[in-house]
Tab-separated table of C-alpha atoms and ligand atoms in Angstrom:
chain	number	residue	atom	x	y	z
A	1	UNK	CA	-42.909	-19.396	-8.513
A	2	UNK	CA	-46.136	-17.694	-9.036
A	3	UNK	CA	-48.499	-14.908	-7.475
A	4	UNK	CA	-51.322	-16.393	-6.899
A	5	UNK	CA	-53.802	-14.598	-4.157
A	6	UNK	CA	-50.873	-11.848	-4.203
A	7	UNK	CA	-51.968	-8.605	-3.117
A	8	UNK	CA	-49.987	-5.559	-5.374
A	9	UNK	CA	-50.411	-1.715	-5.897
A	10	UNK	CA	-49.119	-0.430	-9.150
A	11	UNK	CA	-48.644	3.205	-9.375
A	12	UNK	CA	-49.402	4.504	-13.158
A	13	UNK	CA	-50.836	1.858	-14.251
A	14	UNK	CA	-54.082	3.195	-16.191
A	15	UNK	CA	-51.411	2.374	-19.377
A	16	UNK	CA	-47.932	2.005	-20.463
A	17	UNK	CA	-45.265	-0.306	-19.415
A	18	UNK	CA	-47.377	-0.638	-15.344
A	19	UNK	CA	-50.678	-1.609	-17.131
A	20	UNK	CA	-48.731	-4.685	-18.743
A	21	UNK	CA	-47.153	-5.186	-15.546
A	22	UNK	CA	-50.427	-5.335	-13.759
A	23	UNK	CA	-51.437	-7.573	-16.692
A	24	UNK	CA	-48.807	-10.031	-16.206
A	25	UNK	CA	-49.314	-10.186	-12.152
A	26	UNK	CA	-53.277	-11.277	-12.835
A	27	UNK	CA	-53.014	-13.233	-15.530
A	28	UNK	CA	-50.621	-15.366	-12.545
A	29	UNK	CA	-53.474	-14.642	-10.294
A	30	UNK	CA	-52.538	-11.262	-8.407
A	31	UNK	CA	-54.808	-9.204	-6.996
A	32	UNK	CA	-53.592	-5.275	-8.562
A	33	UNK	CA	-54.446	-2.225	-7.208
A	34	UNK	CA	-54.075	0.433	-10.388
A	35	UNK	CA	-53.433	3.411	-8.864
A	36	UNK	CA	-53.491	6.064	-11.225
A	37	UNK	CA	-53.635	10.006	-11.248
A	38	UNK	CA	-56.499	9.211	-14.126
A	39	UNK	CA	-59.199	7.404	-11.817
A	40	UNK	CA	-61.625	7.379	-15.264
A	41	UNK	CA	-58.474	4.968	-17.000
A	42	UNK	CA	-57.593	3.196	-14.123
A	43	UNK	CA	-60.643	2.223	-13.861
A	44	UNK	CA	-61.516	0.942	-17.059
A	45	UNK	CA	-57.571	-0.933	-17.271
A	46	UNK	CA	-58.941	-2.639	-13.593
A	47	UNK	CA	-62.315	-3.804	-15.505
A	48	UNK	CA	-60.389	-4.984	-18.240
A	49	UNK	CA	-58.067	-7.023	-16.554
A	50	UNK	CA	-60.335	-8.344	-14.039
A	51	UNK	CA	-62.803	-9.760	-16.960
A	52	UNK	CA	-58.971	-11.325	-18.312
A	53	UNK	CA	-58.343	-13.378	-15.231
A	54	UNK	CA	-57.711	-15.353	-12.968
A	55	UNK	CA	-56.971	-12.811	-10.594
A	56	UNK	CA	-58.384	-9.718	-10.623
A	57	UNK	CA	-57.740	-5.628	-10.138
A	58	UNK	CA	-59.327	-2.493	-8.675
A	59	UNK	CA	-58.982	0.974	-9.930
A	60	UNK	CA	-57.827	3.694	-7.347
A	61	UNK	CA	-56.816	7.706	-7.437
A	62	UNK	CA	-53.566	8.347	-6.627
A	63	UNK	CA	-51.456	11.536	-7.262
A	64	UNK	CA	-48.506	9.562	-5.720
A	65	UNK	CA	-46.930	13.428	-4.849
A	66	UNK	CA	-49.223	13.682	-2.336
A	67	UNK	CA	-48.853	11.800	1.307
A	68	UNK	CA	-52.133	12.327	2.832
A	69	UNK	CA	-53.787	10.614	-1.106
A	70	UNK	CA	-50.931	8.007	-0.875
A	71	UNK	CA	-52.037	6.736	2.516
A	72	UNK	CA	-55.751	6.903	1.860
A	73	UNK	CA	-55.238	4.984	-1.747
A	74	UNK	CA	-52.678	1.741	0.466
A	75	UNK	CA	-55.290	2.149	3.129
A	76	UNK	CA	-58.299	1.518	0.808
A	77	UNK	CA	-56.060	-1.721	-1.220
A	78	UNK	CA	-55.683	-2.997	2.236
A	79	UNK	CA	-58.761	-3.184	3.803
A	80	UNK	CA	-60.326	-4.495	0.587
A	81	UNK	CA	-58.255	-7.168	0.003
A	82	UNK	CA	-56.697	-7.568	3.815
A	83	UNK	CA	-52.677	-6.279	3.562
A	84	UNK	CA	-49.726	-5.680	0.935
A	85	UNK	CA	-47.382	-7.647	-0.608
A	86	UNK	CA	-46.082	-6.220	-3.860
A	87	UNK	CA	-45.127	-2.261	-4.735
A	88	UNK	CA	-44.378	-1.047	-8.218
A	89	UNK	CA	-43.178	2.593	-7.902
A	90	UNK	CA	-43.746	2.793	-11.413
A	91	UNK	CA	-45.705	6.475	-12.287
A	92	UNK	CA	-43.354	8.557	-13.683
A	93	UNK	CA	-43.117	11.482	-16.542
A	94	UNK	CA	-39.941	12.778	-18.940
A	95	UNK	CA	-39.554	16.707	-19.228
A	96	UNK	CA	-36.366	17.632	-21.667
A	97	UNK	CA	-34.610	20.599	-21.864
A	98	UNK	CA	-31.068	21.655	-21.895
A	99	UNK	CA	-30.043	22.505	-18.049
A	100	UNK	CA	-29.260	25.916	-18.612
A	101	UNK	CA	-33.257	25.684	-19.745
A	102	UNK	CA	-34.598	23.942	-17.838
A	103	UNK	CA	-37.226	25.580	-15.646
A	104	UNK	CA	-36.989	24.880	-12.054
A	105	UNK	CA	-40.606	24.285	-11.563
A	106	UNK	CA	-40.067	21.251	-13.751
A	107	UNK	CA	-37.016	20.056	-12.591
A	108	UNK	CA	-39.056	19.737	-8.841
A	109	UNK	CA	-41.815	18.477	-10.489
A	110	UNK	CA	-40.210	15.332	-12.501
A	111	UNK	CA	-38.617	14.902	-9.225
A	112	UNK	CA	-41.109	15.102	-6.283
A	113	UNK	CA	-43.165	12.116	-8.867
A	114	UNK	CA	-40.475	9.917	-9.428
A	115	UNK	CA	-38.511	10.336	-5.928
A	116	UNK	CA	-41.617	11.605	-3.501
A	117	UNK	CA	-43.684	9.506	-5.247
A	118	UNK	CA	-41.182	6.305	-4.525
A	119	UNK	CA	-40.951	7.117	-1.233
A	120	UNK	CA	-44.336	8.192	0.086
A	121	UNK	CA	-45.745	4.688	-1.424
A	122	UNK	CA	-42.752	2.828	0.026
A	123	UNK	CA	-43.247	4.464	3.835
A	124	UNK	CA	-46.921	4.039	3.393
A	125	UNK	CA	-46.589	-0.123	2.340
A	126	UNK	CA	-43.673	-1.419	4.293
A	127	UNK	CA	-46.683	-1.881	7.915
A	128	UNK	CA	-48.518	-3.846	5.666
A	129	UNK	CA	-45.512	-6.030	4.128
A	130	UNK	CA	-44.075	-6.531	7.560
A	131	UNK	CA	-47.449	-7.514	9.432
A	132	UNK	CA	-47.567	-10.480	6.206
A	133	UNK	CA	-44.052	-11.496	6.973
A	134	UNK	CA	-42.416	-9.558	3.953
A	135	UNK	CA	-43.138	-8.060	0.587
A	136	UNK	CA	-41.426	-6.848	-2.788
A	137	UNK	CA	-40.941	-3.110	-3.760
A	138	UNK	CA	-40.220	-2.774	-7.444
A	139	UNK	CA	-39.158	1.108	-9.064
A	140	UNK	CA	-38.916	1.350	-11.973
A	141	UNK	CA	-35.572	3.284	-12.900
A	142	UNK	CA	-34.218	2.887	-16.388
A	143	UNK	CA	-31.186	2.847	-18.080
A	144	UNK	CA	-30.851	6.410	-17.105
A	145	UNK	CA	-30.188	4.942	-13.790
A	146	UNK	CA	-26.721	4.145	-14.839
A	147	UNK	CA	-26.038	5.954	-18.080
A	148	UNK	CA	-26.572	9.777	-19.288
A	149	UNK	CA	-28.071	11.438	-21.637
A	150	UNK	CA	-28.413	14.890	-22.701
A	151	UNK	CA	-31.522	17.269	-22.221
A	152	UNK	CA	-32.312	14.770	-19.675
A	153	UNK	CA	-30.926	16.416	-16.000
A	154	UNK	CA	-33.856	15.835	-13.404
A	155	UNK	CA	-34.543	12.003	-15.195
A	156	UNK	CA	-31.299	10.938	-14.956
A	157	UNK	CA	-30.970	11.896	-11.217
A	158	UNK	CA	-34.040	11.081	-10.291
A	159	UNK	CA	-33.859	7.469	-12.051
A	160	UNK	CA	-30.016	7.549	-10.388
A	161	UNK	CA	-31.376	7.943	-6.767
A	162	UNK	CA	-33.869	5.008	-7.255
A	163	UNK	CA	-30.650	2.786	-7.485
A	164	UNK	CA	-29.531	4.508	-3.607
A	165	UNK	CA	-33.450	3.947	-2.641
A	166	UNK	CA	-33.663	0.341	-3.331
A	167	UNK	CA	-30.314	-0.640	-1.821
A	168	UNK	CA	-31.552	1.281	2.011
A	169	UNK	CA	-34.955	-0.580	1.689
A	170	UNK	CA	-33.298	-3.617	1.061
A	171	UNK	CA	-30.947	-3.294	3.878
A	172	UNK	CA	-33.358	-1.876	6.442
A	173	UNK	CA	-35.921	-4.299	4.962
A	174	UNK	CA	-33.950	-7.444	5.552
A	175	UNK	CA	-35.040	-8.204	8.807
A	176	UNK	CA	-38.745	-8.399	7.569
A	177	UNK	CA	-38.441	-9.858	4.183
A	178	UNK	CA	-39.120	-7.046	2.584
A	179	UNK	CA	-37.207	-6.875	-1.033
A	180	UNK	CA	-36.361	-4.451	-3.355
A	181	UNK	CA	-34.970	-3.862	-6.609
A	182	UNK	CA	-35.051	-1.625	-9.641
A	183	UNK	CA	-36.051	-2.427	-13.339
A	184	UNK	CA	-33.702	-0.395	-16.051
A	185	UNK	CA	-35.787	-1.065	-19.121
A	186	UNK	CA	-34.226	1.377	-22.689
A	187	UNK	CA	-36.764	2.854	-25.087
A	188	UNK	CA	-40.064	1.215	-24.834
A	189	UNK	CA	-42.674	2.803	-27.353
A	190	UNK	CA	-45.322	4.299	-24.663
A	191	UNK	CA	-46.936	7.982	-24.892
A	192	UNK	CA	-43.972	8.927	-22.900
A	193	UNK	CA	-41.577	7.978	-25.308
A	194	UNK	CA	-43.659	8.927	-28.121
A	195	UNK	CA	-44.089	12.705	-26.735
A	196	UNK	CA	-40.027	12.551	-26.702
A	197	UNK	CA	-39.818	12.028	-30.186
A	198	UNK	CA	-40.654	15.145	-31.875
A	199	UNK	CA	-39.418	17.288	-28.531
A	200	UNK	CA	-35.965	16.179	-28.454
A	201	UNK	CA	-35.932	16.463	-32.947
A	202	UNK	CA	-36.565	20.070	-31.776
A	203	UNK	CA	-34.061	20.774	-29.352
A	204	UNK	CA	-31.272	19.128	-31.062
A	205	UNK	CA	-32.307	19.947	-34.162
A	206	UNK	CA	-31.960	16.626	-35.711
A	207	UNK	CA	-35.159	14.323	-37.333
A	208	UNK	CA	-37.393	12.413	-35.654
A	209	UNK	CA	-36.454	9.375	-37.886
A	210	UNK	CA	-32.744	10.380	-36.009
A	211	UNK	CA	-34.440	10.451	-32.714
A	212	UNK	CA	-35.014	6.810	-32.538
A	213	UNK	CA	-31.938	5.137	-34.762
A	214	UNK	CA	-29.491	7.399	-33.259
A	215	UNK	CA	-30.499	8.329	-30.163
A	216	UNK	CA	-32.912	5.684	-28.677
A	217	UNK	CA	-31.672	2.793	-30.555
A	218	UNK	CA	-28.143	3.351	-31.374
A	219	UNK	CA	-26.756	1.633	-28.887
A	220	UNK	CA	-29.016	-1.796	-29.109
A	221	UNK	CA	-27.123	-4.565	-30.205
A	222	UNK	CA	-30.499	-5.241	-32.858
A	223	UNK	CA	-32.011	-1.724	-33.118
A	224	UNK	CA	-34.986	-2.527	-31.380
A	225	UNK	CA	-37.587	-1.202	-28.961
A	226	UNK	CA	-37.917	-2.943	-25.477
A	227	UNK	CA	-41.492	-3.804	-25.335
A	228	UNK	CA	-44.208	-3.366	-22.432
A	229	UNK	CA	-44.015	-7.246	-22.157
A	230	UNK	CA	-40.213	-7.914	-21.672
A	231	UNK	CA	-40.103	-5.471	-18.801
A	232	UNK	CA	-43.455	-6.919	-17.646
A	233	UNK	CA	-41.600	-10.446	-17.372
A	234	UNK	CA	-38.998	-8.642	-15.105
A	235	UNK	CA	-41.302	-7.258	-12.932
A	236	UNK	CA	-42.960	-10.765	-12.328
A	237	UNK	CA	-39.333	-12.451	-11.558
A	238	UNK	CA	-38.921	-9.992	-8.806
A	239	UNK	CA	-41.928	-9.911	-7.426
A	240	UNK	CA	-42.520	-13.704	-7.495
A	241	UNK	CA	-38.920	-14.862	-6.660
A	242	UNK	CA	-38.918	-16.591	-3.563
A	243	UNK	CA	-35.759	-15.585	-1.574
A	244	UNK	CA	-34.255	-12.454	-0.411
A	245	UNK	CA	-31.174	-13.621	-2.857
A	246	UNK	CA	-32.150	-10.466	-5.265
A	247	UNK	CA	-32.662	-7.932	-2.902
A	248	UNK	CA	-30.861	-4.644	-3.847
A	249	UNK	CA	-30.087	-5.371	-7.531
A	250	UNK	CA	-31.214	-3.693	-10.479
A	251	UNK	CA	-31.254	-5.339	-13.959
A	252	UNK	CA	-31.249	-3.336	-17.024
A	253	UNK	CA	-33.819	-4.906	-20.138
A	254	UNK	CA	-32.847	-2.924	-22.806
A	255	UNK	CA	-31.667	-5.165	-26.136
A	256	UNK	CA	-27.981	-4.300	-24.973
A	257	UNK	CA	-28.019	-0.466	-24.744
A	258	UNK	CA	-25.922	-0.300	-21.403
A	259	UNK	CA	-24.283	-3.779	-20.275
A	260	UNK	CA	-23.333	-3.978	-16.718
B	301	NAD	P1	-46.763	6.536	-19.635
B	301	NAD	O1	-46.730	8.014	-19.800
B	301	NAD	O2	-47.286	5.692	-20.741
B	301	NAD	O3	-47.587	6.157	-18.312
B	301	NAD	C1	-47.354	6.811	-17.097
B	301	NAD	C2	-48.568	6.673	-16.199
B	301	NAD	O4	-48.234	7.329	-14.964
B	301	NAD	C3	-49.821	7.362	-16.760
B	301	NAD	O5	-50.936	6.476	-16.649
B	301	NAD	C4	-50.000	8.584	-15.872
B	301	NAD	O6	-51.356	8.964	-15.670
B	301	NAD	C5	-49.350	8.108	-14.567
B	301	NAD	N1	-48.898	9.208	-13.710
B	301	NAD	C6	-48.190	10.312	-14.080
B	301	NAD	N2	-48.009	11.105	-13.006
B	301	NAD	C7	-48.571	10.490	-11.944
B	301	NAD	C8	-48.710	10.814	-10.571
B	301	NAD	N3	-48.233	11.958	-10.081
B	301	NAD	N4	-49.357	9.945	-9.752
B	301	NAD	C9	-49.867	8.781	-10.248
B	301	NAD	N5	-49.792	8.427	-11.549
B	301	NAD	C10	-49.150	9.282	-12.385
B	301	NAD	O7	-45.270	6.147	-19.247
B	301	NAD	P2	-44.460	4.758	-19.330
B	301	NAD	O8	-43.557	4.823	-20.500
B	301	NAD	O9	-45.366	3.590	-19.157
B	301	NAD	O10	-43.522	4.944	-18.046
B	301	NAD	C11	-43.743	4.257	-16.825
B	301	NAD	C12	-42.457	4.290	-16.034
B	301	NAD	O11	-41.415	3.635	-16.788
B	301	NAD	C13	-41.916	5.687	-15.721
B	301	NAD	O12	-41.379	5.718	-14.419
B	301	NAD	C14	-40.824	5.881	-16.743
B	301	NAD	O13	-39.845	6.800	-16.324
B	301	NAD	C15	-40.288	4.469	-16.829
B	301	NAD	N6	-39.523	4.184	-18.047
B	301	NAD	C16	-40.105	4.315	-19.279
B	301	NAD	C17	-39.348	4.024	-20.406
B	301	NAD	C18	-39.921	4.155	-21.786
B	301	NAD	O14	-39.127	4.105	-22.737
B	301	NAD	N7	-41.232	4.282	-21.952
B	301	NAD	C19	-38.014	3.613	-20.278
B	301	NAD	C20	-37.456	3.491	-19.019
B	301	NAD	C21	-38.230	3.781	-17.899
């Protein structure tokens, strides 16, 4: 298995958990699209990993909200590089409140980036995957897709629906090889995780230092962080697998918080 000469668009990928994906996929030779809402830092991730190797990336705008930018940003990926083959829905943000609090302008926002967002980049990549003979779309849910947690409403159902998501594209994919599945990771130390910290200390008026041993890490079997690199790994197996024999599953990566 490897993706050599594969073409990929990784949505927030400028840094976090889709820049090491995007990092694992060249480093196997992958061509990435980062497609960012930060053009400046998707651009300077793209130089990065292009002067890495062997394969190489491009940095692209993308507010992944927006259809009309959506279309333009797979457009521009596939007449550079000449089709699709790999999507990571991966661009997402965390807003916490309590329900009763929670504003409704940010309950449609967290939304419309991780659901729109997943759908406007799936519609606008499936032509390309089907005119190569199939493709893989990756979202990345979490272990929210499957498990609850409080002051966290609109991520929870949005990472939920990604589960329904994946299983339609897989069946109405089939016929075209197109694949998908969804990566579950637990608490990986990125700037959205780090923002968390002090936030949810806050509203449940606990310490940080509770934050993470209770809360993020109490249910690990070894009271450790996922890493950018372990759900990197996943993200290459799917995308790189060479049957339809995954299509529609999601596997949680999470040192044991959540075993299904
Ligand atoms: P991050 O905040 O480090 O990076 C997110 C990236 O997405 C940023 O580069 C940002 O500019 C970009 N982005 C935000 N809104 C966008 C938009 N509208 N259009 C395009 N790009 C946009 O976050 P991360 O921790 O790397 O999270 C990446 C994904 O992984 C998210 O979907 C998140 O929900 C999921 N996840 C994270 C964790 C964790 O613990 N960090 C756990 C499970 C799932």
């Amino acid at each position: 298995m490897n993706m050599k000469g594969k073409i990929c668009i990784v949505t927030g990928a400028a840094r976090g958990i889709g820049m090491a994906i995007a990092k694992r996929y060249v480093q196997d030779g992958a061509k990435v699209a980062i497609a960012d809402l930060n053009l400046d830092e998707a651009k300077k991730t793209a130089a990065e990993l292009t002067k890495m190797g062997p394969g190489e990336a491009m940095g692209i705008a993308m507010n992944v909200t927006d259809e009309v930018v959506v279309n333009a940003g797979v457009e521009e990926v596939a007449k550079a590089w000449g089709g699709i083959d790999v999507l990571v829905s991966n661009a997402g943000i965390q807003i916490v409140h309590k329900l009763e609090d929670f504003p409704f302008e940010d309950w449609k926002k967290l939304l419309s980036i991780h659901l729109d967002g997943a759908f406007l980049t799936t519609k606008a990549c499936i032509p390309h995957m089907k005119t190569r003979g199939g493709g893989s779309v990756i979202y990345m849910g979490s272990v929210h897709s499957k498990e609850a947690s409080p002051l966290k409403s609109a991520y929870v159902t949005a990472k939920h629906g990604l589960l329904g998501l994946a299983r339609v594209v897989s069946k109405e994919g089939a016929e075209y090889g197109v694949r998908a599945n969804v990566i579950c990771p637990g608490f990986v130390k990125t700037p959205l995780v780090e923002k968390q910290i002090p936030e949810q200390a806050k509203e449940l008026g606990i310490s940080e230092e509770e934050v993470v041993n209770k809360i993020m890490l109490g249910d690990t079997v070894d009271q450790e962080f996922t890493t950018v690199e372990d759900v990197a790994e996943l993200a290459w197996l799917f995308a790189a697998f060479p049957t339809n024999a995954l299509t529609g599953q999601s596997m949680v990566v999470s040192h044991g918080w959540y075993m299904n």
